[in-house]
XYZ file of C-alpha atoms in Angstrom:
723
model
C 13.843 -14.755 -29.651
C 14.428 -17.000 -32.663
C 12.752 -18.058 -35.875
C 10.936 -21.326 -36.392
C 10.368 -22.471 -39.950
C 6.929 -23.903 -39.220
C 5.190 -23.835 -35.845
C 4.280 -27.374 -34.911
C 0.636 -27.407 -33.880
C 0.527 -31.153 -33.798
C 1.441 -31.315 -30.114
C -1.584 -29.388 -28.937
C -2.536 -30.460 -25.460
C 0.401 -32.834 -24.953
C 1.808 -33.273 -21.484
C 4.364 -35.480 -19.855
C 1.896 -37.424 -17.752
C -1.729 -38.410 -17.770
C -4.084 -36.725 -15.260
C -3.420 -39.445 -12.652
C 0.325 -38.955 -12.900
C 1.087 -42.123 -14.940
C 3.183 -41.970 -18.116
C 1.184 -41.711 -21.299
C 0.834 -44.975 -23.225
C 0.100 -43.395 -26.629
C 3.152 -43.967 -28.823
C 2.547 -40.957 -31.092
C 1.691 -38.758 -28.163
C 4.684 -40.026 -26.222
C 7.089 -39.234 -29.076
C 5.643 -35.732 -29.479
C 5.737 -35.198 -25.729
C 9.349 -36.277 -25.353
C 10.430 -34.133 -28.286
C 8.652 -31.071 -26.888
C 10.058 -31.563 -23.396
C 13.580 -32.120 -24.766
C 13.323 -28.995 -26.909
C 12.279 -26.848 -23.945
C 14.866 -28.455 -21.677
C 17.557 -27.395 -24.119
C 16.287 -23.838 -24.058
C 15.947 -23.803 -20.259
C 19.577 -24.948 -19.945
C 20.649 -22.149 -22.291
C 18.643 -19.508 -20.392
C 19.878 -20.769 -17.013
C 23.502 -20.596 -18.111
C 22.965 -17.075 -19.431
C 21.280 -15.987 -16.205
C 24.166 -17.435 -14.148
C 26.775 -15.587 -16.210
C 24.981 -12.277 -15.804
C 24.500 -12.864 -12.073
C 28.188 -13.705 -11.628
C 29.193 -10.553 -13.485
C 26.885 -8.427 -11.309
C 28.273 -10.009 -8.165
C 31.805 -9.052 -9.183
C 30.741 -5.453 -9.766
C 28.913 -5.345 -6.454
C 32.020 -6.472 -4.595
C 33.737 -3.155 -5.337
C 33.152 -0.310 -2.892
C 31.142 2.699 -4.026
C 33.065 5.961 -3.789
C 30.483 8.671 -4.432
C 26.721 9.205 -4.642
C 26.465 8.349 -8.348
C 28.303 5.055 -7.809
C 26.094 4.217 -4.825
C 22.990 4.805 -6.957
C 24.367 2.542 -9.673
C 25.235 -0.086 -7.066
C 21.642 -0.060 -5.782
C 20.415 -0.640 -9.327
C 22.867 -3.480 -9.849
C 21.918 -5.068 -6.537
C 18.252 -4.968 -7.533
C 19.083 -6.652 -10.853
C 21.163 -9.262 -9.063
C 18.394 -10.048 -6.555
C 15.877 -10.373 -9.375
C 18.091 -12.875 -11.186
C 18.810 -14.774 -7.989
C 15.099 -15.205 -7.234
C 14.398 -16.377 -10.777
C 15.885 -19.826 -10.236
C 12.399 -21.335 -9.982
C 10.187 -20.823 -13.018
C 12.805 -18.965 -15.031
C 11.058 -20.006 -18.261
C 7.350 -20.798 -18.314
C 6.003 -19.911 -21.733
C 6.593 -19.681 -25.433
C 4.906 -17.903 -28.328
C 5.266 -19.130 -31.922
C 4.396 -16.237 -34.233
C 2.690 -16.531 -37.579
C 5.812 -14.800 -38.917
C 7.980 -17.692 -37.721
C 9.486 -15.815 -34.762
C 9.625 -17.762 -31.508
C 9.651 -15.903 -28.206
C 10.128 -17.507 -24.826
C 8.512 -15.795 -21.843
C 9.883 -15.934 -18.328
C 10.289 -14.405 -14.891
C 12.986 -11.967 -16.063
C 14.275 -10.650 -19.352
C 17.598 -11.954 -20.700
C 19.540 -10.887 -23.755
C 21.649 -13.082 -25.992
C 25.422 -13.083 -25.743
C 25.679 -11.742 -29.281
C 26.377 -8.160 -30.246
C 22.875 -7.729 -31.662
C 21.483 -7.856 -28.123
C 18.336 -9.682 -29.247
C 16.150 -10.926 -26.375
C 16.816 -14.505 -25.394
C 13.979 -14.466 -22.846
C 11.139 -11.912 -22.731
C 10.169 -10.544 -19.326
C 6.539 -11.406 -18.579
C 5.812 -7.704 -17.918
C 7.120 -6.518 -21.294
C 4.652 -5.584 -24.066
C 6.042 -8.357 -26.262
C 4.845 -10.938 -23.720
C 1.248 -9.750 -23.570
C -0.115 -12.099 -26.272
C 0.916 -14.977 -24.023
C -1.959 -13.926 -21.755
C -4.413 -12.327 -24.150
C -4.274 -14.144 -27.499
C -7.142 -16.476 -28.386
C -8.088 -18.514 -31.443
C -10.597 -15.780 -32.316
C -7.981 -13.041 -31.792
C -4.563 -14.708 -32.208
C -2.683 -11.363 -32.194
C -0.197 -12.647 -34.752
C 0.497 -15.889 -32.891
C 0.235 -19.426 -34.223
C 0.755 -21.282 -30.950
C 1.130 -20.725 -27.241
C 3.046 -23.201 -25.110
C 2.938 -23.432 -21.320
C 6.137 -24.905 -19.926
C 6.068 -26.551 -16.503
C 9.333 -26.843 -14.614
C 10.598 -28.105 -11.300
C 13.853 -26.383 -10.476
C 16.042 -26.685 -13.555
C 14.048 -29.533 -15.101
C 11.190 -29.287 -17.615
C 8.456 -31.659 -16.484
C 5.738 -30.937 -19.017
C 4.279 -28.730 -21.700
C 0.779 -27.760 -22.803
C 0.324 -26.448 -26.344
C -2.585 -24.404 -27.663
C -3.073 -23.726 -31.363
C -4.158 -20.138 -31.961
C -4.509 -20.107 -35.745
C -7.535 -22.394 -35.957
C -11.194 -21.520 -36.260
C -12.441 -22.752 -32.901
C -12.337 -20.598 -29.765
C -11.572 -21.703 -26.252
C -13.326 -20.328 -23.207
C -10.108 -20.183 -21.243
C -6.627 -19.195 -22.258
C -4.213 -21.975 -21.356
C -6.876 -24.062 -19.658
C -4.648 -27.081 -19.221
C -1.894 -25.182 -17.437
C -4.337 -23.123 -15.406
C -6.358 -26.043 -14.132
C -3.194 -27.995 -13.366
C -2.057 -25.084 -11.206
C -5.419 -24.900 -9.460
C -5.325 -28.588 -8.625
C -1.986 -28.250 -6.835
C -1.989 -28.562 -3.046
C -2.191 -25.337 -1.039
C 0.897 -24.435 0.998
C -0.357 -21.588 3.174
C 1.523 -19.034 1.047
C 0.271 -17.497 -2.164
C 2.265 -18.516 -5.217
C 2.919 -16.438 -8.302
C 0.560 -17.027 -11.213
C 2.402 -15.342 -14.036
C 2.268 -18.475 -16.192
C -1.514 -18.870 -15.893
C -2.930 -15.344 -15.891
C -6.111 -15.051 -17.919
C -7.148 -12.298 -20.298
C -9.531 -10.369 -18.042
C -6.888 -10.540 -15.305
C -4.120 -9.346 -17.613
C -6.252 -6.427 -18.841
C -6.501 -5.170 -15.264
C -2.818 -5.792 -14.520
C -1.796 -3.611 -17.470
C -4.477 -0.929 -17.075
C -3.339 2.698 -16.827
C -2.383 3.892 -13.352
C -3.576 7.482 -13.724
C -6.385 7.324 -11.173
C -8.333 5.059 -8.811
C -9.172 1.663 -10.315
C -11.787 -0.291 -8.349
C -11.869 -3.989 -9.224
C -14.950 -5.989 -8.248
C -14.393 -9.718 -8.119
C -16.173 -12.558 -6.379
C -14.478 -15.440 -4.562
C -11.718 -17.233 -6.454
C -11.527 -14.721 -9.303
C -7.884 -13.981 -8.567
C -8.296 -10.462 -7.133
C -5.195 -10.651 -4.965
C -3.107 -12.297 -7.669
C -4.148 -9.558 -10.072
C -3.382 -6.789 -7.569
C 0.101 -8.071 -6.740
C 1.058 -8.797 -10.326
C -0.173 -5.308 -11.173
C 2.337 -3.957 -8.646
C 5.136 -5.910 -10.337
C 4.002 -4.752 -13.778
C 3.780 -1.081 -12.754
C 7.188 -1.107 -11.065
C 8.681 -2.663 -14.194
C 6.916 -0.320 -16.611
C 7.182 2.904 -14.606
C 10.650 2.828 -13.093
C 10.178 6.204 -11.400
C 7.409 4.627 -9.355
C 10.042 2.442 -7.697
C 11.740 5.600 -6.389
C 8.602 6.316 -4.355
C 7.756 2.690 -3.450
C 4.358 0.999 -3.602
C 2.145 0.459 -0.564
C 0.081 -2.747 -0.310
C -2.726 -2.517 2.265
C -4.204 -5.859 3.311
C -6.961 -6.850 5.738
C -4.871 -8.643 8.381
C -1.306 -9.627 9.369
C -2.157 -13.250 8.528
C -3.116 -12.177 5.038
C 0.089 -10.161 4.609
C 2.077 -13.245 5.607
C 0.068 -15.267 3.086
C 1.062 -12.969 0.209
C 4.552 -12.186 1.520
C 6.376 -14.348 -1.034
C 4.687 -13.095 -4.179
C 6.321 -9.743 -4.880
C 9.853 -10.738 -3.808
C 9.475 -13.787 -6.052
C 8.631 -11.441 -8.896
C 11.770 -9.439 -8.184
C 10.088 -6.427 -6.594
C 11.457 -5.018 -3.341
C 10.273 -1.390 -3.434
C 7.091 -2.434 -1.644
C 5.744 -1.723 1.846
C 2.918 -3.916 3.156
C 0.657 -2.987 6.063
C -2.862 -3.123 7.388
C -4.838 0.016 8.129
C -4.114 -0.679 11.806
C -0.340 -0.700 11.275
C 0.040 2.309 8.980
C 0.949 4.364 12.052
C 4.148 2.617 13.062
C 4.170 3.805 16.685
C 0.498 3.082 17.481
C -0.861 -0.310 18.479
C -4.477 -1.422 18.586
C -5.174 -2.589 22.121
C -8.912 -3.152 22.366
C -12.010 -4.128 20.447
C -14.888 -1.754 19.975
C -18.588 -2.201 19.330
C -19.754 -2.178 15.728
C -21.934 0.843 16.515
C -18.999 2.947 17.692
C -16.754 1.676 14.884
C -19.371 2.670 12.308
C -19.725 6.166 13.783
C -15.957 6.736 13.910
C -15.561 5.523 10.347
C -17.745 8.234 8.805
C -16.279 10.883 6.536
C -17.685 13.676 8.734
C -14.661 13.298 11.047
C -12.262 14.724 8.476
C -13.741 18.255 8.404
C -14.485 17.977 12.123
C -10.845 17.301 12.957
C -9.765 20.099 10.634
C -11.977 22.462 12.638
C -10.561 21.031 15.866
C -6.935 21.689 14.922
C -7.781 25.107 13.455
C -9.336 26.052 16.807
C -5.997 25.346 18.497
C -4.058 27.889 16.441
C -3.043 31.004 18.414
C -5.129 34.134 17.914
C -3.493 37.390 16.807
C -2.483 39.692 19.652
C 0.283 42.062 20.574
C 3.473 40.200 21.501
C 5.940 41.654 24.017
C 9.344 39.966 23.701
C 12.414 40.371 25.916
C 15.842 40.461 24.290
C 19.052 41.234 26.169
C 17.256 42.992 28.995
C 15.025 45.128 26.788
C 11.360 44.595 25.819
C 10.214 44.848 22.216
C 6.602 44.989 21.019
C 5.254 43.289 17.867
C 1.882 44.849 17.128
C -1.297 42.767 16.849
C -1.701 43.805 13.201
C 1.815 42.613 12.369
C 1.247 39.350 14.246
C -2.045 38.789 12.365
C -0.291 39.299 9.033
C 2.521 36.906 9.993
C 0.008 34.288 11.192
C -1.975 34.422 7.965
C 1.216 34.057 5.931
C 2.493 31.177 8.073
C -0.697 29.090 8.080
C -1.710 29.094 4.377
C -2.812 25.451 4.402
C 0.272 24.225 6.252
C -0.009 21.605 9.012
C -0.011 23.003 12.544
C 3.663 22.417 13.351
C 4.956 23.487 9.957
C 2.893 26.667 10.263
C 4.446 27.253 13.672
C 7.924 26.814 12.233
C 7.102 29.296 9.447
C 5.711 31.785 11.978
C 8.759 31.364 14.239
C 11.033 32.193 11.309
C 9.020 35.340 10.608
C 9.039 36.263 14.295
C 12.827 35.981 14.376
C 12.986 38.482 11.510
C 10.420 40.787 13.102
C 12.255 40.817 16.423
C 15.607 41.420 14.722
C 14.088 44.352 12.824
C 12.526 45.701 16.031
C 15.870 45.504 17.823
C 17.628 47.224 14.918
C 14.982 49.951 14.692
C 15.035 50.594 18.446
C 18.833 50.786 18.412
C 18.729 53.199 15.508
C 16.182 55.383 17.303
C 18.245 55.345 20.494
C 21.435 56.222 18.665
C 19.625 59.029 16.860
C 18.373 60.392 20.172
C 21.860 60.163 21.666
C 23.366 61.873 18.660
C 20.799 64.679 18.713
C 21.416 65.224 22.457
C 25.162 65.230 21.958
C 24.831 67.696 19.075
C 22.808 70.060 21.305
C 25.497 69.974 24.004
C 28.276 70.617 21.483
C 26.309 73.435 19.905
C 26.004 75.239 23.233
C 29.719 74.777 23.933
C 30.650 75.971 20.460
C 28.444 79.019 20.764
C 30.163 79.990 23.984
C 33.534 79.546 22.268
C 32.458 81.239 19.060
C 33.105 78.068 17.073
C 31.034 77.099 13.970
C 30.882 73.234 13.788
C 29.052 73.179 10.476
C 31.696 75.206 8.722
C 34.410 73.067 10.286
C 33.160 69.784 8.844
C 35.127 68.167 6.057
C 34.155 65.574 3.456
C 36.323 62.931 5.077
C 34.297 62.587 8.265
C 30.940 60.877 8.949
C 28.428 60.935 11.765
C 27.499 57.814 13.626
C 23.952 57.048 12.357
C 23.241 53.917 14.477
C 22.222 51.782 11.457
C 23.124 48.054 11.503
C 24.510 46.543 8.321
C 22.715 43.698 6.557
C 25.344 41.288 7.880
C 24.857 42.525 11.429
C 21.077 42.172 11.199
C 21.435 38.632 9.829
C 23.815 37.763 12.652
C 21.297 39.164 15.123
C 18.490 37.118 13.570
C 20.620 33.950 13.862
C 21.263 34.656 17.534
C 17.527 35.171 18.103
C 16.710 31.924 16.302
C 19.162 30.069 18.532
C 17.888 31.676 21.718
C 16.369 29.246 24.225
C 14.381 32.131 25.763
C 12.683 32.988 22.476
C 12.062 29.263 21.777
C 10.348 28.915 25.173
C 8.194 31.936 24.424
C 7.053 30.487 21.083
C 6.405 27.080 22.683
C 4.233 28.706 25.361
C 2.262 30.775 22.865
C 2.077 28.122 20.092
C 2.653 24.792 21.879
C 3.756 21.490 20.406
C 0.754 19.141 20.231
C 0.427 15.353 20.248
C -2.211 13.517 18.200
C -2.890 10.899 20.863
C -3.366 13.482 23.611
C -5.628 15.580 21.381
C -7.861 12.657 20.431
C -8.044 11.553 24.039
C -9.147 15.052 25.059
C -11.719 15.173 22.285
C -13.297 11.790 23.017
C -13.798 12.661 26.681
C -15.369 16.086 26.114
C -18.965 15.866 24.892
C -19.312 19.647 24.674
C -16.229 19.862 22.457
C -17.459 16.930 20.335
C -20.809 18.638 19.804
C -19.055 21.818 18.689
C -16.549 20.340 16.255
C -18.803 17.514 14.942
C -22.299 19.025 14.789
C -23.520 16.268 12.447
C -23.330 13.745 15.273
C -26.536 13.244 17.240
C -26.482 13.499 21.058
C -26.861 9.717 21.210
C -23.895 9.211 18.878
C -21.779 11.653 20.888
C -22.605 9.679 24.014
C -21.642 6.436 22.246
C -18.196 7.625 21.126
C -17.273 9.704 24.196
C -15.283 7.534 26.566
C -11.893 7.458 28.247
C -9.770 5.363 25.819
C -7.805 2.877 27.922
C -6.228 1.755 24.643
C -6.794 2.567 21.016
C -9.317 0.632 18.934
C -9.032 -0.045 15.220
C -11.554 2.711 14.470
C -9.342 5.237 16.308
C -6.359 4.725 13.981
C -7.778 6.756 11.042
C -8.686 9.574 13.446
C -5.155 9.570 14.872
C -3.750 9.519 11.346
C -5.899 12.491 10.345
C -4.774 14.424 13.411
C -1.122 13.508 12.832
C -1.449 14.763 9.260
C -3.124 18.008 10.347
C -0.443 18.564 12.983
C 2.498 17.594 10.788
C 5.950 16.606 11.961
C 7.732 18.682 14.586
C 11.064 17.611 13.118
C 10.869 15.625 9.882
C 12.949 12.418 10.137
C 15.936 12.158 7.845
C 15.955 9.139 5.501
C 18.345 6.415 6.527
C 19.138 2.996 5.147
C 19.572 1.811 1.623
C 16.225 0.794 0.189
C 13.338 3.086 -0.571
C 10.935 0.728 1.210
C 12.931 1.207 4.423
C 12.577 4.975 4.124
C 8.858 4.803 3.388
C 8.112 2.365 6.198
C 9.572 4.722 8.813
C 7.811 7.895 7.685
C 4.120 8.428 8.266
C 4.009 11.216 5.715
C 5.680 9.262 2.895
C 3.991 9.787 -0.488
C 3.867 6.515 -2.446
C 3.978 6.088 -6.194
C 1.038 3.670 -6.090
C -1.181 2.062 -3.474
C -2.872 -1.332 -3.731
C -5.745 -2.089 -1.362
C -6.951 -5.673 -0.996
C -10.332 -6.531 0.527
C -11.123 -2.891 -0.141
C -14.822 -3.332 0.606
C -13.949 -3.410 4.315
C -12.492 0.095 4.459
C -14.441 2.817 6.211
C -14.619 6.308 4.755
C -11.948 7.482 7.202
C -9.688 4.556 6.265
C -10.020 5.597 2.621
C -8.791 9.021 3.709
C -5.708 7.303 5.184
C -5.032 5.721 1.794
C -5.580 8.957 -0.105
C -3.171 10.885 2.138
C -0.415 8.434 1.214
C -1.096 8.745 -2.505
C -2.446 12.208 -3.361
C -1.883 11.454 -7.056
C -4.721 8.889 -6.668
C -2.721 6.207 -8.451
C -4.602 3.521 -6.544
C -5.740 -0.022 -7.327
C -8.418 -1.378 -4.991
C -9.670 -4.934 -5.302
C -12.452 -6.584 -3.385
C -15.926 -8.023 -3.392
C -18.645 -5.705 -2.139
C -20.735 -8.820 -1.399
C -18.126 -10.045 1.087
C -18.222 -6.851 3.153
C -18.421 -7.531 6.879
C -17.228 -4.219 8.293
C -19.422 -2.021 10.471
C -20.049 0.576 7.764
C -23.295 0.427 5.811
C -21.991 0.505 2.245
C -23.560 -1.986 -0.144
C -22.076 -0.628 -3.399
C -18.684 0.602 -4.527
C -20.168 4.012 -5.345
C -21.164 4.404 -1.698
C -17.867 3.045 -0.409
C -15.555 5.424 -2.295
C -17.735 8.491 -2.769
C -16.204 10.396 0.146
C -12.633 9.792 -1.054
C -12.923 9.871 -4.850
C -16.328 11.302 -5.712
C -17.173 10.089 -9.210
C -13.554 10.153 -10.421
C -12.746 6.454 -10.426
C -12.780 3.583 -12.920
C -14.581 0.288 -12.404
C -13.372 -3.113 -13.574
C -14.737 -6.593 -12.922
C -13.448 -10.147 -12.657
C -16.211 -12.551 -13.583
C -14.658 -16.027 -13.621
C -14.043 -18.093 -10.499
C -10.895 -20.174 -10.912
C -10.392 -21.329 -7.326
C -13.684 -22.543 -5.900
C -15.123 -25.620 -7.613
C -18.487 -25.515 -9.314
C -19.990 -27.856 -6.733
C -19.386 -25.265 -4.003
C -20.247 -22.157 -6.011
C -23.686 -23.644 -6.683
C -24.425 -23.115 -2.971
C -23.722 -19.380 -2.978
C -26.526 -17.756 -4.972
C -29.244 -18.080 -2.280
C -26.753 -16.867 0.346
C -26.021 -13.776 -1.740
C -29.725 -13.015 -2.071
C -30.164 -13.217 1.693
C -27.219 -10.823 2.034
C -29.145 -8.284 -0.042
C -26.855 -8.480 -3.044
C -27.991 -7.736 -6.576
C -24.912 -9.409 -8.079
C -24.657 -12.861 -9.551
C -21.854 -15.036 -8.158
C -18.841 -15.456 -10.455
C -18.937 -18.317 -12.928
C -16.916 -21.336 -11.793
C -14.886 -22.973 -14.560
C -13.802 -26.178 -12.900
C -15.232 -29.100 -11.039
C -13.476 -30.953 -8.248
C -15.828 -33.913 -8.572
C -16.472 -33.783 -4.810
C -19.936 -32.837 -3.643
C -20.111 -30.649 -0.522
C -21.244 -32.645 2.481
C -23.020 -31.897 5.757
C -23.076 -33.629 9.113
C -25.766 -32.696 11.633
C -24.605 -32.903 15.261
C -25.489 -31.570 18.700
C -23.353 -28.920 20.450
C -22.137 -31.594 22.878
C -20.768 -33.619 19.939
C -18.994 -30.667 18.326
C -15.457 -31.134 19.692
C -15.225 -34.814 18.814
C -16.909 -34.452 15.429
C -14.692 -31.513 14.455
C -11.495 -33.367 15.422
C -12.540 -36.463 13.475
C -13.585 -34.470 10.394
C -10.276 -32.577 10.368
C -8.283 -35.828 10.592
C -10.199 -37.292 7.651
C -9.717 -34.159 5.544
C -5.999 -34.071 6.331
C -5.674 -37.678 5.215
C -7.525 -36.998 1.973
C -5.512 -33.854 1.257
C -2.119 -34.938 2.498
C 0.508 -32.391 1.592
C -2.073 -29.647 1.329
C -3.948 -27.389 3.718
C -7.150 -27.778 5.733
C -8.848 -24.771 7.324
C -11.682 -24.481 9.844
C -14.147 -21.574 9.927
C -16.576 -21.064 12.807
C -18.649 -18.363 14.524
C -16.527 -16.034 16.655
C -17.887 -17.344 19.964
C -16.840 -20.928 19.129
C -13.263 -20.279 17.967
C -11.574 -20.463 21.382
C -13.134 -23.836 22.292
C -12.275 -25.284 18.896
C -8.661 -24.141 19.118
C -8.338 -26.232 22.270
C -9.040 -29.432 20.318
C -7.758 -28.460 16.839
C -4.193 -27.363 17.474
C -2.686 -28.257 14.082
C -5.031 -26.386 11.731
C -6.046 -22.724 11.448
C -9.381 -22.050 13.180
C -10.714 -18.670 12.101
C -13.817 -16.560 11.959
C -15.288 -15.781 8.569
C -13.733 -12.323 8.713
C -10.286 -13.695 9.534
C -10.479 -16.169 6.653
C -11.040 -13.450 4.086
C -8.574 -13.719 1.214
C -7.237 -17.122 2.299
C -7.654 -20.498 0.622
C -7.208 -24.152 1.523
C -7.579 -27.469 -0.261
C -10.439 -28.355 2.093
C -12.592 -26.260 4.403
C -14.525 -27.478 7.415
C -17.338 -25.004 8.043
C -18.734 -25.262 11.563
C -22.192 -23.988 12.517
C -23.083 -22.100 9.322
C -26.322 -20.875 10.905
C -24.275 -19.361 13.726
C -22.137 -17.487 11.195
C -25.262 -16.241 9.405
C -26.601 -14.913 12.732
C -23.539 -12.667 13.246
C -23.601 -9.011 12.104
C -23.632 -9.006 8.301
C -23.576 -12.750 8.755
C -24.867 -13.727 5.322
C -21.921 -11.870 3.793
C -19.663 -13.756 6.196
C -21.203 -17.089 5.258
C -20.592 -16.273 1.589
C -16.910 -15.776 2.454
C -16.719 -18.977 4.491
C -18.292 -21.146 1.810
C -15.786 -20.117 -0.834
C -12.380 -20.704 0.801
C -11.736 -24.225 -0.548
C -10.201 -25.323 -3.826
C -11.384 -28.937 -3.596
C -13.697 -30.017 -0.767
C -16.211 -28.392 1.571
C -17.628 -30.045 4.661
C -20.144 -28.529 7.082
C -20.994 -29.432 10.662
C -24.557 -28.232 11.244
C -25.655 -27.843 14.868
C -29.156 -28.748 15.987
């Protein structure tokens, strides 16, 4: 942070090059441009040197061995700081704010302090409150700022700047339009890039929203839903450091999608993150088969949660008298005592934890029974011995009572507290007692239980009475392998059963711990393409974040899943009721206006009542169609892909087709992704070749799928229409 005597608004809109990449020929503009670039290069050099010094210092500290737990904790913190600095080589500085008070603040990937004793910020972290005006200030609401500057860098070199005056009287529709649109025009790489230098106000409002409950973000294609969700993770981990101790879970729609976003959070310096799909949340279970949409829809309903609770409750042992053998003797625990111990052990605990609690009580009860029986036996022996002595004494004329002294004591048969505790420990370690408990209250397996349930129509009818006979018939089958719709049911059963032996955390990073443990409770969960989740999948999410600190982003109009939800209220009612907050992204930054103009009639045919998001840019390329016969498809597709690759050299071309055509197309299009509309969800390419749009529309929820397929490109859309 530094002071500037007078913010220079005269360089508004300057950049190093003209739109076609040629040097500017305007002398005045060129002088202003060179001065601005030189000024920011000087600052970037200063910030880079400072970052390197801090990183070197951290590396020296990390080279020393930690001796105790406190030092290991500090070392983890230092390693995280070091990794954040190391990753900040690219885009270290990307913005600047010139305040009306003359204070200049540079904004970057990480925060850096000056070398001086005052510790004033040299570079403001983009997540810090002081950086927020960089994203939210406008000419109408300048928030104390005179100018905002976007700084474009390649490695350690400043290649351009874009200035925006904020103290004028005119308002701009977009914040930082020049920098934003320049970023959007860049070639796609197949991996999502960070967007911290070009976030817009409605995006930033969502990123910095409170994390006290479920936040459901509706956003159409190209509105930056995923960017917002991931940058929200980085912001929350920075702002709420305790959240990093619990990790954040990011749930995406597919492994391809997770690979697509895999670079974003590490690039932002965040490592306390676990990413998964709903199918991979159970680490030891693999999806091995597809299932009909009908069955998937039935298995996704919320009714399964109470049904499975009834199922597991029915497997608990019933109170009865227990007869236990210990060291050759039998001991009886009455049915009333067993019932009391059962009620105390269950109390909302999962099945196996309740069993462990009952076993502990049973060990005490048996130890007490053994002690009581020993006491009774010793009392009987003592009374019998006293009778014998009394008869002998009488014959000898000897009075035992008068002969007693205060220094003697009778053997009463009572065990001391230490002896009883030692007995209880021996009972707890007894293999015989463990086998008895296992036989009476057996260890259960979620997979075996679900398999039994899905093959027993009578049992299904009893535990899920809301299913019709036809629906029971549809879902009852011998599962040769698990389908995607089975995973939430297995997860619910695993949760109701609980761990037999809870795994001990190992490894260094919290994400490693969380990834290994099904029952890990996360500090926050982000769900992308949330409109696809079934009610039972929402239950999976809620189990992993009972605090309900959840951000879900998606587009209800892009839903293709088997469930019947057409609104967010329907989609999340079972999980959240009415206790959730809605937010909306309304501006399409990715898809050009020429393509978005095609989407409104498709949305209407999909049954949507929403308007498509407003596109803010034009690619200048009109979407095109080529009508062909099925016999011409292979050749036409190969030729169209070659032409698109030539036009968008250095970028990405993607092909979207109906599911039944994908395999044949892959045989002739080996160097581009060929996906269904569902598989393309969340992805983007410079150019999209859409094959057989009518075939996509004919698929289940096909108009929603066609809406997805139309909106994957950032520049050009071509369609091969089959006759």
